[in-house]
Coordinates of C-alpha atoms (C1' of nucleotides) in Angstrom, one line a residue:
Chain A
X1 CA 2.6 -34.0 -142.5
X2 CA -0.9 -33.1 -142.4
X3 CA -2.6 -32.3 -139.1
X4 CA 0.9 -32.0 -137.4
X5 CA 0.9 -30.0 -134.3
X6 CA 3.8 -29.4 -132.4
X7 CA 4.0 -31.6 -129.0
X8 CA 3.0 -30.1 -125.5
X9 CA 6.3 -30.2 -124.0
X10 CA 5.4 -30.5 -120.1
X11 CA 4.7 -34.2 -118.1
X12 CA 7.6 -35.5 -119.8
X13 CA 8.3 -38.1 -117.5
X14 CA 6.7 -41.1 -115.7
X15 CA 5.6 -39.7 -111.8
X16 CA 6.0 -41.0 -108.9
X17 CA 2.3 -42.1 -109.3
X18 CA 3.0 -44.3 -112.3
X19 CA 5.9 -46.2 -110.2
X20 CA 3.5 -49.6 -110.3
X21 CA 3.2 -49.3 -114.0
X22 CA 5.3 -51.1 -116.5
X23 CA 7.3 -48.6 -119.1
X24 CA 5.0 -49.7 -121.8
X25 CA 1.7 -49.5 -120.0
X26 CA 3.2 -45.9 -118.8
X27 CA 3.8 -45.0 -122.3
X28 CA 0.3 -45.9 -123.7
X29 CA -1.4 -43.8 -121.3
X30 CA 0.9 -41.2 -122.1
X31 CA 0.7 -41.3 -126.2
X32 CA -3.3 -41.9 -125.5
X33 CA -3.6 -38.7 -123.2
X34 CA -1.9 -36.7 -125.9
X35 CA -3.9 -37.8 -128.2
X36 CA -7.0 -37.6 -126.3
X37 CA -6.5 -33.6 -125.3
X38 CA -5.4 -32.9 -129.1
X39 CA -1.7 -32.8 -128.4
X40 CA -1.5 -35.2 -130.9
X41 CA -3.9 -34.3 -133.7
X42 CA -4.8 -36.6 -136.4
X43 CA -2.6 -37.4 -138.8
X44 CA 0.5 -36.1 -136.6
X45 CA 3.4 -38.3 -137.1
X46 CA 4.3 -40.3 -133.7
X47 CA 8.1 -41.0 -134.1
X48 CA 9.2 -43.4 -131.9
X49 CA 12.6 -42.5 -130.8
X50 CA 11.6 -38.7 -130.0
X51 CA 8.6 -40.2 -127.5
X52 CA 11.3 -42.6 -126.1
X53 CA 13.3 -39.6 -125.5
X54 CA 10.7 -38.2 -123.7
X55 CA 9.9 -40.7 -121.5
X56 CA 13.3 -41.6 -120.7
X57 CA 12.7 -45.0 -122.0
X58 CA 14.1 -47.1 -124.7
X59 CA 12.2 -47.5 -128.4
X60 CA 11.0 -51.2 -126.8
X61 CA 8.2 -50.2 -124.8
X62 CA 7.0 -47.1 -126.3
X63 CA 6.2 -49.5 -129.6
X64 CA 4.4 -51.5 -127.3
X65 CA 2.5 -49.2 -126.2
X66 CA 1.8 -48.1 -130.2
X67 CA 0.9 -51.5 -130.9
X68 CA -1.6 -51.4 -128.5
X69 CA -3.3 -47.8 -129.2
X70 CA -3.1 -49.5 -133.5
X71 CA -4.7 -52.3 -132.1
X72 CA -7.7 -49.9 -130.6
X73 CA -7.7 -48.0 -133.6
X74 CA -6.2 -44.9 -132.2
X75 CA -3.2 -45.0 -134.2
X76 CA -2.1 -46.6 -137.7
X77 CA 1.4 -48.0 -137.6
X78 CA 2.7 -49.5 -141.0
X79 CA 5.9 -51.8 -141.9
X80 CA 9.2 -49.8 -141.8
X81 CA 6.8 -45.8 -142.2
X82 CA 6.1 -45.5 -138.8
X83 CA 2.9 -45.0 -136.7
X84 CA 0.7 -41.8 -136.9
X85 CA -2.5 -41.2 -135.0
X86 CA -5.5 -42.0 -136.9
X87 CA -7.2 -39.4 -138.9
X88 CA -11.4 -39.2 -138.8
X89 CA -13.5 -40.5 -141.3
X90 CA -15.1 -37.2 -142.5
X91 CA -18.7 -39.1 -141.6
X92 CA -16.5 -40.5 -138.6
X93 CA -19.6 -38.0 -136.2
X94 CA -23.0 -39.2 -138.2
X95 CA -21.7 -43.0 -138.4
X96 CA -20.9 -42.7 -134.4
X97 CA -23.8 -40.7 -133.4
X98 CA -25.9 -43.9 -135.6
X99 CA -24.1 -46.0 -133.8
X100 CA -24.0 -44.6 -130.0
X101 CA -28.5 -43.5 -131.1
X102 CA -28.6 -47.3 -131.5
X103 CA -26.7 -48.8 -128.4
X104 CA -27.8 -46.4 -126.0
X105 CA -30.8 -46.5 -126.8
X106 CA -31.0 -51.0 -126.0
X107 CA -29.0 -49.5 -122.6
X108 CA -31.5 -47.2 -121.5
X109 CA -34.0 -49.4 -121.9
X110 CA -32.7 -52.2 -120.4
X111 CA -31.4 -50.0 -117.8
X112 CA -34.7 -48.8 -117.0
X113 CA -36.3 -51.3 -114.4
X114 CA -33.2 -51.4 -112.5
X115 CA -33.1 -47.4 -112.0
X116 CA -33.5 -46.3 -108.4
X117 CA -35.9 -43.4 -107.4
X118 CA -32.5 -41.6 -106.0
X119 CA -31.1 -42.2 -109.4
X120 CA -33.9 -40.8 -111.5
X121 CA -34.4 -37.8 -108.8
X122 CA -30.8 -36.9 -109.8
X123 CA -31.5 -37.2 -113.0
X124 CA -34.2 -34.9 -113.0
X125 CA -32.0 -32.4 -111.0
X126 CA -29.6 -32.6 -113.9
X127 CA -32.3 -31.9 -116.4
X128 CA -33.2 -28.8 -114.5
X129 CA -29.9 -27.8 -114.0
X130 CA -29.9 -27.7 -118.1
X131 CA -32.6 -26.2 -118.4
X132 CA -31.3 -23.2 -116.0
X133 CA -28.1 -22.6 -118.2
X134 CA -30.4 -22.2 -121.4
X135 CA -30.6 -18.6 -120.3
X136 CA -27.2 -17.7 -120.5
X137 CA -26.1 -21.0 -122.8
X138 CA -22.6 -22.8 -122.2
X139 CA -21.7 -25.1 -124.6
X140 CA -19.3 -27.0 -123.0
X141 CA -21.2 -26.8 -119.3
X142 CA -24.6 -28.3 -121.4
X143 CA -22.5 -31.0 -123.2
X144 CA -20.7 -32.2 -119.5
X145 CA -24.1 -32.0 -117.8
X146 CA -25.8 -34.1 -120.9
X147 CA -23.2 -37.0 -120.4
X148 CA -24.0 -37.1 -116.7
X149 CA -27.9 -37.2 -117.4
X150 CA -28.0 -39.6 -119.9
X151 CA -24.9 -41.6 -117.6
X152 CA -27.4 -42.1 -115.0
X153 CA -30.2 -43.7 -117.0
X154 CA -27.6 -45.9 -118.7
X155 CA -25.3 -47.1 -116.7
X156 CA -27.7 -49.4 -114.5
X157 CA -27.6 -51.5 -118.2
X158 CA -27.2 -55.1 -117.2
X159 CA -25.3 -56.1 -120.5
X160 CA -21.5 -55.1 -119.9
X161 CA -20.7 -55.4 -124.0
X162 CA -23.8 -53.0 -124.7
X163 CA -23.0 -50.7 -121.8
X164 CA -18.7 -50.7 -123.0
X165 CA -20.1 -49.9 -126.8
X166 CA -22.0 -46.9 -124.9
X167 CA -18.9 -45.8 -123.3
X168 CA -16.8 -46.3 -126.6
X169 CA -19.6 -43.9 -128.6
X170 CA -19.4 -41.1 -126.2
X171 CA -15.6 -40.9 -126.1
X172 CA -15.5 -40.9 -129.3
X173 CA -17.8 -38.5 -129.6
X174 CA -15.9 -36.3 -127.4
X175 CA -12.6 -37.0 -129.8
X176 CA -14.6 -35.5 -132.3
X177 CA -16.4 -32.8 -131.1
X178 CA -16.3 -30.6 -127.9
X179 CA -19.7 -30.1 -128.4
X180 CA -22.4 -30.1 -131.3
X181 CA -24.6 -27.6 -129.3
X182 CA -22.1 -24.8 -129.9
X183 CA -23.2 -25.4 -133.9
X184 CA -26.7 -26.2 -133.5
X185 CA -27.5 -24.2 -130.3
X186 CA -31.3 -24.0 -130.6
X187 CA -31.1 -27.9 -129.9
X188 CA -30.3 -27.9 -126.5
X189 CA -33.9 -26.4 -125.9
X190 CA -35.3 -29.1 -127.4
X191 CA -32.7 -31.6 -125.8
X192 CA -34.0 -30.5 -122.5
X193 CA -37.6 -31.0 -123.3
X194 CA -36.8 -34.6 -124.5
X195 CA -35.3 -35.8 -121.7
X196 CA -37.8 -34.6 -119.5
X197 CA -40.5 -36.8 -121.7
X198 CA -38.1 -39.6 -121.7
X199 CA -37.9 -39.5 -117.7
X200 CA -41.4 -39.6 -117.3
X201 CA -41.6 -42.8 -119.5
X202 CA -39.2 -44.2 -117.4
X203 CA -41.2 -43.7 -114.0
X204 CA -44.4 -44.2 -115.9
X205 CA -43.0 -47.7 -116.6
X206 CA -43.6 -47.8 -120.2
X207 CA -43.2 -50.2 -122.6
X208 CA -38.9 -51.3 -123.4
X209 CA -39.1 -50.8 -126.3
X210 CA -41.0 -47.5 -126.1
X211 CA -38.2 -46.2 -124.4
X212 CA -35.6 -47.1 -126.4
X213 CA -37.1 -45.6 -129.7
X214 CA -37.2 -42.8 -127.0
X215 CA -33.8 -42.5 -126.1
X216 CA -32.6 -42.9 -129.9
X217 CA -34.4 -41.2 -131.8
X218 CA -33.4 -38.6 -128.8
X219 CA -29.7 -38.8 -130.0
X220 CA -31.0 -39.1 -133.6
X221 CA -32.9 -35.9 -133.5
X222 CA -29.1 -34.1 -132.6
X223 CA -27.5 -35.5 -135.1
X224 CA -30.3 -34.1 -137.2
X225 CA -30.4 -30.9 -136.4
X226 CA -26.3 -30.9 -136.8
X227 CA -26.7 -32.2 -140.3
X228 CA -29.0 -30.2 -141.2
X229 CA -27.1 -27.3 -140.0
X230 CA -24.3 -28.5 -141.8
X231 CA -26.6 -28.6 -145.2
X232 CA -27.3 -24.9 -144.6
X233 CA -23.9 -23.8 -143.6
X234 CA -22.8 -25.7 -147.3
X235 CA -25.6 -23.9 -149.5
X236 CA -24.9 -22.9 -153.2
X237 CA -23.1 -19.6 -153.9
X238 CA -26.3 -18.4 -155.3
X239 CA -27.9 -17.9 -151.5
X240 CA -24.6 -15.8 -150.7
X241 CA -24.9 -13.9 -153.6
X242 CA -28.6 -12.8 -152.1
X243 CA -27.4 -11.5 -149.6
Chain B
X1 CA -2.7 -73.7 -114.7
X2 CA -6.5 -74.0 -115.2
X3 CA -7.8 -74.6 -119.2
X4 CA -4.2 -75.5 -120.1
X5 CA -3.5 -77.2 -123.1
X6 CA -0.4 -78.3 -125.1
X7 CA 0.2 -76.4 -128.3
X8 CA 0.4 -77.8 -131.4
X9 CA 3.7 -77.9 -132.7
X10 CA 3.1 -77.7 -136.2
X11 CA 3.6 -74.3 -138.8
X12 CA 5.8 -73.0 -136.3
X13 CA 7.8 -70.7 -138.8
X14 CA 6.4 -67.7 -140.0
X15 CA 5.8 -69.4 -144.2
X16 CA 7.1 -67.7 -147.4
X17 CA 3.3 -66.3 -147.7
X18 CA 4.4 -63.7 -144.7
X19 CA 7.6 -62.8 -146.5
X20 CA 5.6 -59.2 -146.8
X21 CA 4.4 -59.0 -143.0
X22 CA 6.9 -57.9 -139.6
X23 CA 8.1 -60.0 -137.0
X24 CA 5.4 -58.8 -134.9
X25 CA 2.5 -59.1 -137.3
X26 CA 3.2 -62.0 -138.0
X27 CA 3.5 -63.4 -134.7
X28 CA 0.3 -61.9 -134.3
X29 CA -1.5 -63.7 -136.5
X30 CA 0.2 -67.3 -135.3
X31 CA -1.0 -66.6 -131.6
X32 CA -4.0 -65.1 -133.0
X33 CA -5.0 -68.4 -135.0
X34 CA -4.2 -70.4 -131.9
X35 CA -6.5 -69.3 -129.9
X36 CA -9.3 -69.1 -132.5
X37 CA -9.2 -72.7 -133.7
X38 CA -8.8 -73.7 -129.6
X39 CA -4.6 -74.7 -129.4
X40 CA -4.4 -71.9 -126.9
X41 CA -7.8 -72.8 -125.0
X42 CA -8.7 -69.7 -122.3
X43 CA -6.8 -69.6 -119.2
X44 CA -3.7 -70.9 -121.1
X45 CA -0.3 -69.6 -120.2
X46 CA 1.6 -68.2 -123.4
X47 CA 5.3 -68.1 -122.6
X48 CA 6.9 -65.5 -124.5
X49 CA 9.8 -67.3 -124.5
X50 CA 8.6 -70.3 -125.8
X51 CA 6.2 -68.7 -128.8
X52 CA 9.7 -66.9 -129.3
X53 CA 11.7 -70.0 -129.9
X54 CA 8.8 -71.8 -131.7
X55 CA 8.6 -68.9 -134.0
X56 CA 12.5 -68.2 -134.6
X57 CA 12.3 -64.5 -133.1
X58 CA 13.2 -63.1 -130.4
X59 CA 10.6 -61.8 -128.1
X60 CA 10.5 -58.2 -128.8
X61 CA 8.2 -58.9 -131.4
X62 CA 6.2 -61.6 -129.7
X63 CA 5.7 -58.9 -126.6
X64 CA 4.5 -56.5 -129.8
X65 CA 2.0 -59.1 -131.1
X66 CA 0.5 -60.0 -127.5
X67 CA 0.4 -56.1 -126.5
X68 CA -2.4 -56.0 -129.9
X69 CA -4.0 -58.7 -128.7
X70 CA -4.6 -57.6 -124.8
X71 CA -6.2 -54.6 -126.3
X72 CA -8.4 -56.4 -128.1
X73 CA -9.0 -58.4 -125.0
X74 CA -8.5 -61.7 -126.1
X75 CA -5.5 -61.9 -123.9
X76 CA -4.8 -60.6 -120.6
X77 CA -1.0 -59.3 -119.8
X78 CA 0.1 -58.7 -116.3
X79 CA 3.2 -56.8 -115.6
X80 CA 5.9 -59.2 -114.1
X81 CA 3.2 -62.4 -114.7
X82 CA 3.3 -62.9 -118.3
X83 CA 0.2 -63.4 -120.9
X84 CA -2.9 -66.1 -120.6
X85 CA -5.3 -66.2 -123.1
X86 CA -8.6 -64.3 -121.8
X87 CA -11.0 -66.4 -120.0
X88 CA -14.6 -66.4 -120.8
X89 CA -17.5 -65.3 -119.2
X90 CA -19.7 -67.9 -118.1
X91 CA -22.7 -65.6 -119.2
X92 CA -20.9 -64.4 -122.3
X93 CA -22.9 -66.4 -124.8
X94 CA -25.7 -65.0 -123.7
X95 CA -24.6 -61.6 -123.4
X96 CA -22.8 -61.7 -126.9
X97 CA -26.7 -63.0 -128.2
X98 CA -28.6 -60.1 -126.7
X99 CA -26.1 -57.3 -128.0
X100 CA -26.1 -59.1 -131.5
X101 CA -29.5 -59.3 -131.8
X102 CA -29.4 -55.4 -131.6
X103 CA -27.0 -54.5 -134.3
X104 CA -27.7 -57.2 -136.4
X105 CA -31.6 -56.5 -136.4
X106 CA -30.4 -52.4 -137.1
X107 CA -28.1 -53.6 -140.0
X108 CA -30.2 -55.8 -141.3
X109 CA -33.2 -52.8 -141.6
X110 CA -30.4 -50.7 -143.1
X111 CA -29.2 -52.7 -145.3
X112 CA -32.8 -53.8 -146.3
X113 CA -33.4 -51.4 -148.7
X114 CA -29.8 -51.9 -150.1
X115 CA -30.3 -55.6 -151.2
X116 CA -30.0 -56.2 -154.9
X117 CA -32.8 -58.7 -156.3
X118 CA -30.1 -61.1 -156.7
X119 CA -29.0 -61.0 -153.6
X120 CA -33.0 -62.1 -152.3
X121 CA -32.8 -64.8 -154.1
X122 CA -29.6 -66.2 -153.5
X123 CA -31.4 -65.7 -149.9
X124 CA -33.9 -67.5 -150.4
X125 CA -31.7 -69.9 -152.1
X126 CA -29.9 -70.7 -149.0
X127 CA -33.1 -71.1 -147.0
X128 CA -34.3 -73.5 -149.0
X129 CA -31.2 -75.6 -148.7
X130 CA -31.4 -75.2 -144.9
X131 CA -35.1 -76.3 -144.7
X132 CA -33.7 -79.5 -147.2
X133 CA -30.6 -80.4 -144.7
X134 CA -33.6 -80.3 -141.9
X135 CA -34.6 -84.1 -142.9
X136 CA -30.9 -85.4 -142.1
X137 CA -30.0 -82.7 -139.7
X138 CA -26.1 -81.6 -139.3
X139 CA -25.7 -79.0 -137.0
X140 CA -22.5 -77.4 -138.3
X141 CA -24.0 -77.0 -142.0
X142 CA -27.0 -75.6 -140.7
X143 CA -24.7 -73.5 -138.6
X144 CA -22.5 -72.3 -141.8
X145 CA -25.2 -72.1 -144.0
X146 CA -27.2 -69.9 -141.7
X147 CA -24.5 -67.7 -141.0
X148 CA -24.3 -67.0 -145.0
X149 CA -28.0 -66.3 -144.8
X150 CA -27.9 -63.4 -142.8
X151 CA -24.7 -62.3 -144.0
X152 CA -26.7 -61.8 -147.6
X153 CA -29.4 -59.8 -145.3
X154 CA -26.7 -57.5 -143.2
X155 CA -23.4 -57.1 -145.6
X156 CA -25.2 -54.3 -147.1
X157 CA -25.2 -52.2 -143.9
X158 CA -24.2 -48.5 -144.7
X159 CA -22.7 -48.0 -141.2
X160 CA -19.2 -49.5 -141.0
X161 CA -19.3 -49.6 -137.4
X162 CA -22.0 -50.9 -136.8
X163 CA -21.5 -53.9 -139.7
X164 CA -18.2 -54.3 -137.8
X165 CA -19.8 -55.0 -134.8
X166 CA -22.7 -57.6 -136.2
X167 CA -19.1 -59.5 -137.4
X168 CA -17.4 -59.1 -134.0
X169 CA -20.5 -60.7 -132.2
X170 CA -20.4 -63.5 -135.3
X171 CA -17.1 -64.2 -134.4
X172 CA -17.3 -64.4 -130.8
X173 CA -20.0 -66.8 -131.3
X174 CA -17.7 -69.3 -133.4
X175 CA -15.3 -69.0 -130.7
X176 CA -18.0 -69.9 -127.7
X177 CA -20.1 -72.4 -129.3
X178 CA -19.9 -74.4 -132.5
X179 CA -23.3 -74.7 -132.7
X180 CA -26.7 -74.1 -130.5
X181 CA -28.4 -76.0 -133.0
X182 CA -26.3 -78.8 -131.6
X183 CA -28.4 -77.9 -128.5
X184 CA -31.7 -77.2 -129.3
X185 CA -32.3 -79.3 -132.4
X186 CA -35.9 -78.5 -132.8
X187 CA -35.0 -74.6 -132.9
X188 CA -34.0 -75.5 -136.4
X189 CA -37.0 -75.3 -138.2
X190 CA -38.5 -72.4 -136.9
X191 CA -35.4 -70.5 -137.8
X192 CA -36.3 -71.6 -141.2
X193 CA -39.7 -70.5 -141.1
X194 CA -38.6 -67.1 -139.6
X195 CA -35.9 -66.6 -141.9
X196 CA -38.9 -67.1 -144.5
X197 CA -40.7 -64.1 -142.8
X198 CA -37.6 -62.3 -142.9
X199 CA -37.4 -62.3 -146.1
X200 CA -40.9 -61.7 -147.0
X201 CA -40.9 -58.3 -145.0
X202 CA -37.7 -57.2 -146.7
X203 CA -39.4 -57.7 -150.4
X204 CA -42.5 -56.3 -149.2
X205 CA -40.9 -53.3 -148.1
X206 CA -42.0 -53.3 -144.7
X207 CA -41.2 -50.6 -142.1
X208 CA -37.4 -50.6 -141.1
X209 CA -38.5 -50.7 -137.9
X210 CA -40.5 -53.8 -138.4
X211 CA -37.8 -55.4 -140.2
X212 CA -35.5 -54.7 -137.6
X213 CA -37.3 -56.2 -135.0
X214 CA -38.3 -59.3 -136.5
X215 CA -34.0 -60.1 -136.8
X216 CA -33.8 -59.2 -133.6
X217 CA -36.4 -61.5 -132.2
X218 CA -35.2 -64.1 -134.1
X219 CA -32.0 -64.0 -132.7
X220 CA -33.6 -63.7 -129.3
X221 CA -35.6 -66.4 -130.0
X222 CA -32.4 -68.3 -130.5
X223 CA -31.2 -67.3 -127.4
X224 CA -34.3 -68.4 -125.6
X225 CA -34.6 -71.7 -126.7
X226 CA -30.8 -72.0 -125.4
X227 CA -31.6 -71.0 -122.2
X228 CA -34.8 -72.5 -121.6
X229 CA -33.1 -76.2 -122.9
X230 CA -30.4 -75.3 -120.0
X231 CA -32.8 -74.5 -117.4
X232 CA -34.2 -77.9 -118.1
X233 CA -31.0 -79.6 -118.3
X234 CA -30.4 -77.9 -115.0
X235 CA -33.6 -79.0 -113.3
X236 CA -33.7 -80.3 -108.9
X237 CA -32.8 -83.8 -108.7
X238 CA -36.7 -84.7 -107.5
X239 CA -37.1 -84.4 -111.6
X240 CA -34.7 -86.7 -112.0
X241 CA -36.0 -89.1 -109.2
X242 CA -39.6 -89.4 -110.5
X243 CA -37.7 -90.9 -113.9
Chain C
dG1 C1' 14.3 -26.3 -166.3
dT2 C1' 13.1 -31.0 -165.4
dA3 C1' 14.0 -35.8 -164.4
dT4 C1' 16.9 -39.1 -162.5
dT5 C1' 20.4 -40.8 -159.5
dT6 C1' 23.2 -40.9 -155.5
dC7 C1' 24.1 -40.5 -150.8
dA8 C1' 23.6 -39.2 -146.0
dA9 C1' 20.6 -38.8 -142.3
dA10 C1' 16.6 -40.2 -139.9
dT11 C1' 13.9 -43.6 -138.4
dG12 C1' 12.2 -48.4 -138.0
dA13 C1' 12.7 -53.4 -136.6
dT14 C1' 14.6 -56.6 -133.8
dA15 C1' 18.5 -59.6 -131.6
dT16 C1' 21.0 -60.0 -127.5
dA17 C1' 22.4 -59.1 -122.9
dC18 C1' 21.4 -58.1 -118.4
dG19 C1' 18.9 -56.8 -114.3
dA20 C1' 14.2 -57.4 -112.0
dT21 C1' 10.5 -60.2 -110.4
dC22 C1' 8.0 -64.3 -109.5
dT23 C1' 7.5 -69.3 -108.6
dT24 C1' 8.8 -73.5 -106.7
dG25 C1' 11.1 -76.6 -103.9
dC26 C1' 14.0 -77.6 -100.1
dC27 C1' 15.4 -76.9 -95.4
dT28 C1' 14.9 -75.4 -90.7
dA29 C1' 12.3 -74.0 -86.6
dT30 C1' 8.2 -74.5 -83.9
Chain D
dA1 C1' 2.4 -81.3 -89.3
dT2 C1' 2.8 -76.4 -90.4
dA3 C1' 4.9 -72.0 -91.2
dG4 C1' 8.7 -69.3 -92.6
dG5 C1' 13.0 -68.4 -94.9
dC6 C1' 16.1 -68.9 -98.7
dA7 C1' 18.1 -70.1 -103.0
dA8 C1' 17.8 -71.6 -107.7
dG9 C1' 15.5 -71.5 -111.9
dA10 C1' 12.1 -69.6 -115.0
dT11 C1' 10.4 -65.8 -117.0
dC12 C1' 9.6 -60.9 -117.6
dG13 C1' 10.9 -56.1 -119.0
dT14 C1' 13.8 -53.2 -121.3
dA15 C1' 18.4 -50.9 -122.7
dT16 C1' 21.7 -51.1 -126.2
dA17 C1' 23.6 -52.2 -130.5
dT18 C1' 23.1 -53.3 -135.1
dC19 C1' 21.1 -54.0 -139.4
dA20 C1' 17.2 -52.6 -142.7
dT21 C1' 14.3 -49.3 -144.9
dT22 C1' 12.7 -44.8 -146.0
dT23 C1' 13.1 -40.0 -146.8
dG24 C1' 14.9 -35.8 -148.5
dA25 C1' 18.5 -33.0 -150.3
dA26 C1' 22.2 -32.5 -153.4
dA27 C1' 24.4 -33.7 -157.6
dT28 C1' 24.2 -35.1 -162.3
dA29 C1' 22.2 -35.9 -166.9
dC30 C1' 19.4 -34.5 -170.6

DNA sequence: GTATTTCAAATGATATACGATCTTGCCTAT
DNA sequence: ATAGGCAAGATCGTATATCATTTGAAATAC
């Protein structure tokens, strides 16, 4: 089966902190953790008995718990096959990135008026805390710290659909990548330098929609850089035959 | 129990057209339709038990079907409790019309340059038959009609997710309000007129931002008149006194 | 050697039984 | 009249057993 990785075999069993949870409700979490920390890669096969094993439940529950992850998208489960976690859509990152450049963008800008000074201080902080690790760059450290910047100008959005579509595009994102500045790391530069105009429309109390071309053409100028990286990483034969 | 109603009591066996579906799936779909076309009214109390009987399964697959639709969130599922069908927001009209008039405005400036001449006319087919019904005015095939309008202007959308959101926020509006045009009669021609500028920007080849915009405003604009007929249907009693 | 058939094993789907939990109504005490 | 306790009934959650379907390996036919 493609994408098949072999199970991590530790945490087998419900804890004592999961005592309030049904079996099923234990089970999803468990299945969607998996899945989450690539355990469970797409495409792997999720057979139910072996989970049930596992978990020292029954087959009942842990196909609730499928059913619920299918119904979410995490996880195809056909008649009589079985279920296996969803594989990406190869433009699965430009189509969420569209997407997340789109929603986030209404959220920060509807967010904007409602931001405290405390709040965009700390943002600021954040920002310069970026900035500092550009000097000896950290993929992984620059992606957490970007979620926490653009987190606080977002999360102030009044609309709780807009703001859950926000949260849905950045955990996906995170499914997908670990982090696109490890492929297109001159961007983070320019990341940092964007937010820093983007805060000072914020406090200069520009124009909505101002910001919100802002703040998506922000996310649209990574997913830019990565597909254009990606263009130049896929050239003919001929440039490798240059060199 | 608050909202309850009884269920209707016919269809109750899954019908020689779901010969190909499971147990669960199709219980899925029976609960599903229930609660779309307003049986199972929010707040209501699904017994597993009963849908069990009704449906000539046992509930191991009615558990399945209502475990797909709690993550959805039409239903909520407490452990020990049992299933109601979600309740709905008292704001959620209005919150479901702000975030639609975001994606549909960005799918329909996607899709804009995607529409086949045929399609523009069929367009401005439909228009034309919305201004006619205008004279004799029945909200519900102004409603359907104007739903095929801009389904001609968005279906074109090249980003599946965010196409399945404009149909998500479509849906949810069925399921909240038949109609505002019901509401706000006069709202109806100026959607017409607007849906004339619409289409005017999209054969001119205006700026996808523009174009964008101008479906999201009109939406809004939807929205407002709503609201600002409530507030007045709301007003202090001294309005009422001076009549 | 290749294609087809057969069969056993693995896995899926779900009915039934049973224990757990919650709700409601009745009774008793204050 | 109100509060608390208890039991019965309704319903929930899930284990187990059983039947259905699929998969893969081995045997057979050409």
């Amino acid at each position: 089966m493609a994408g098949e990785v072999a199970p991590d075999a530790s945490t087998l069993r419900p804890t004592q902190d999961q005592r309030g949870l049904s079996k099923s409700q234990a089970a999803y979490q468990w299945v969607k953790a998996r899945i989450a920390d690539g355990s469970y890669s797409p495409g792997y096969r999720l057979v139910l008995g072996q989970i049930a094993k596992e978990l020292g439940v029954s087959v009942v529950p842990v196909r609730e718990a499928i059913r619920m992850l299918e119904a979410e998208g995490m996880v195809t489960f056909e008649r009589n096959i079985g279920a296996q976690v969803a594989m990406i859509d190869p433009r699965e990152y430009e189509i969420t990135m569209q997407t997340l450049s789109l929603v986030e963008g209404a959220a920060t800008a509807m967010a904007a008026p409602l931001i405290s000074v405390d709040a965009l201080r700390r943002a600021r902080e954040i920002n310069d805390e970026m900035a500092d690790t550009l000097a000896h760059f950290d993929p992984a450290s620059f992606t957490r710290l970007n979620l926490e910047f653009h987190s606080v100008l977002f999360e102030a959005c009044p609309n709780p659909h807009i703001l859950d579509l926000v949260h849905r595009g950045w955990n996906r994102l995170r499914a997908l990548r670990e982090s696109t500045f490890s492929f297109v790391p001159g961007r983070a530069r320019e990341s940092v330098a964007e937010h820093s105009a983007l805060l000072d429309l914020i406090t200069g109390g520009a124009d909505a929609l101002q910001i919100e071309l802002s703040a998506r053409n922000h996310r649209l100028a990574t997913l830019d850089a990565f597909l254009a990286q990606q263009a130049q990483a896929n050239a003919p034969a001929q440039k490798g035959a240059d060199q």
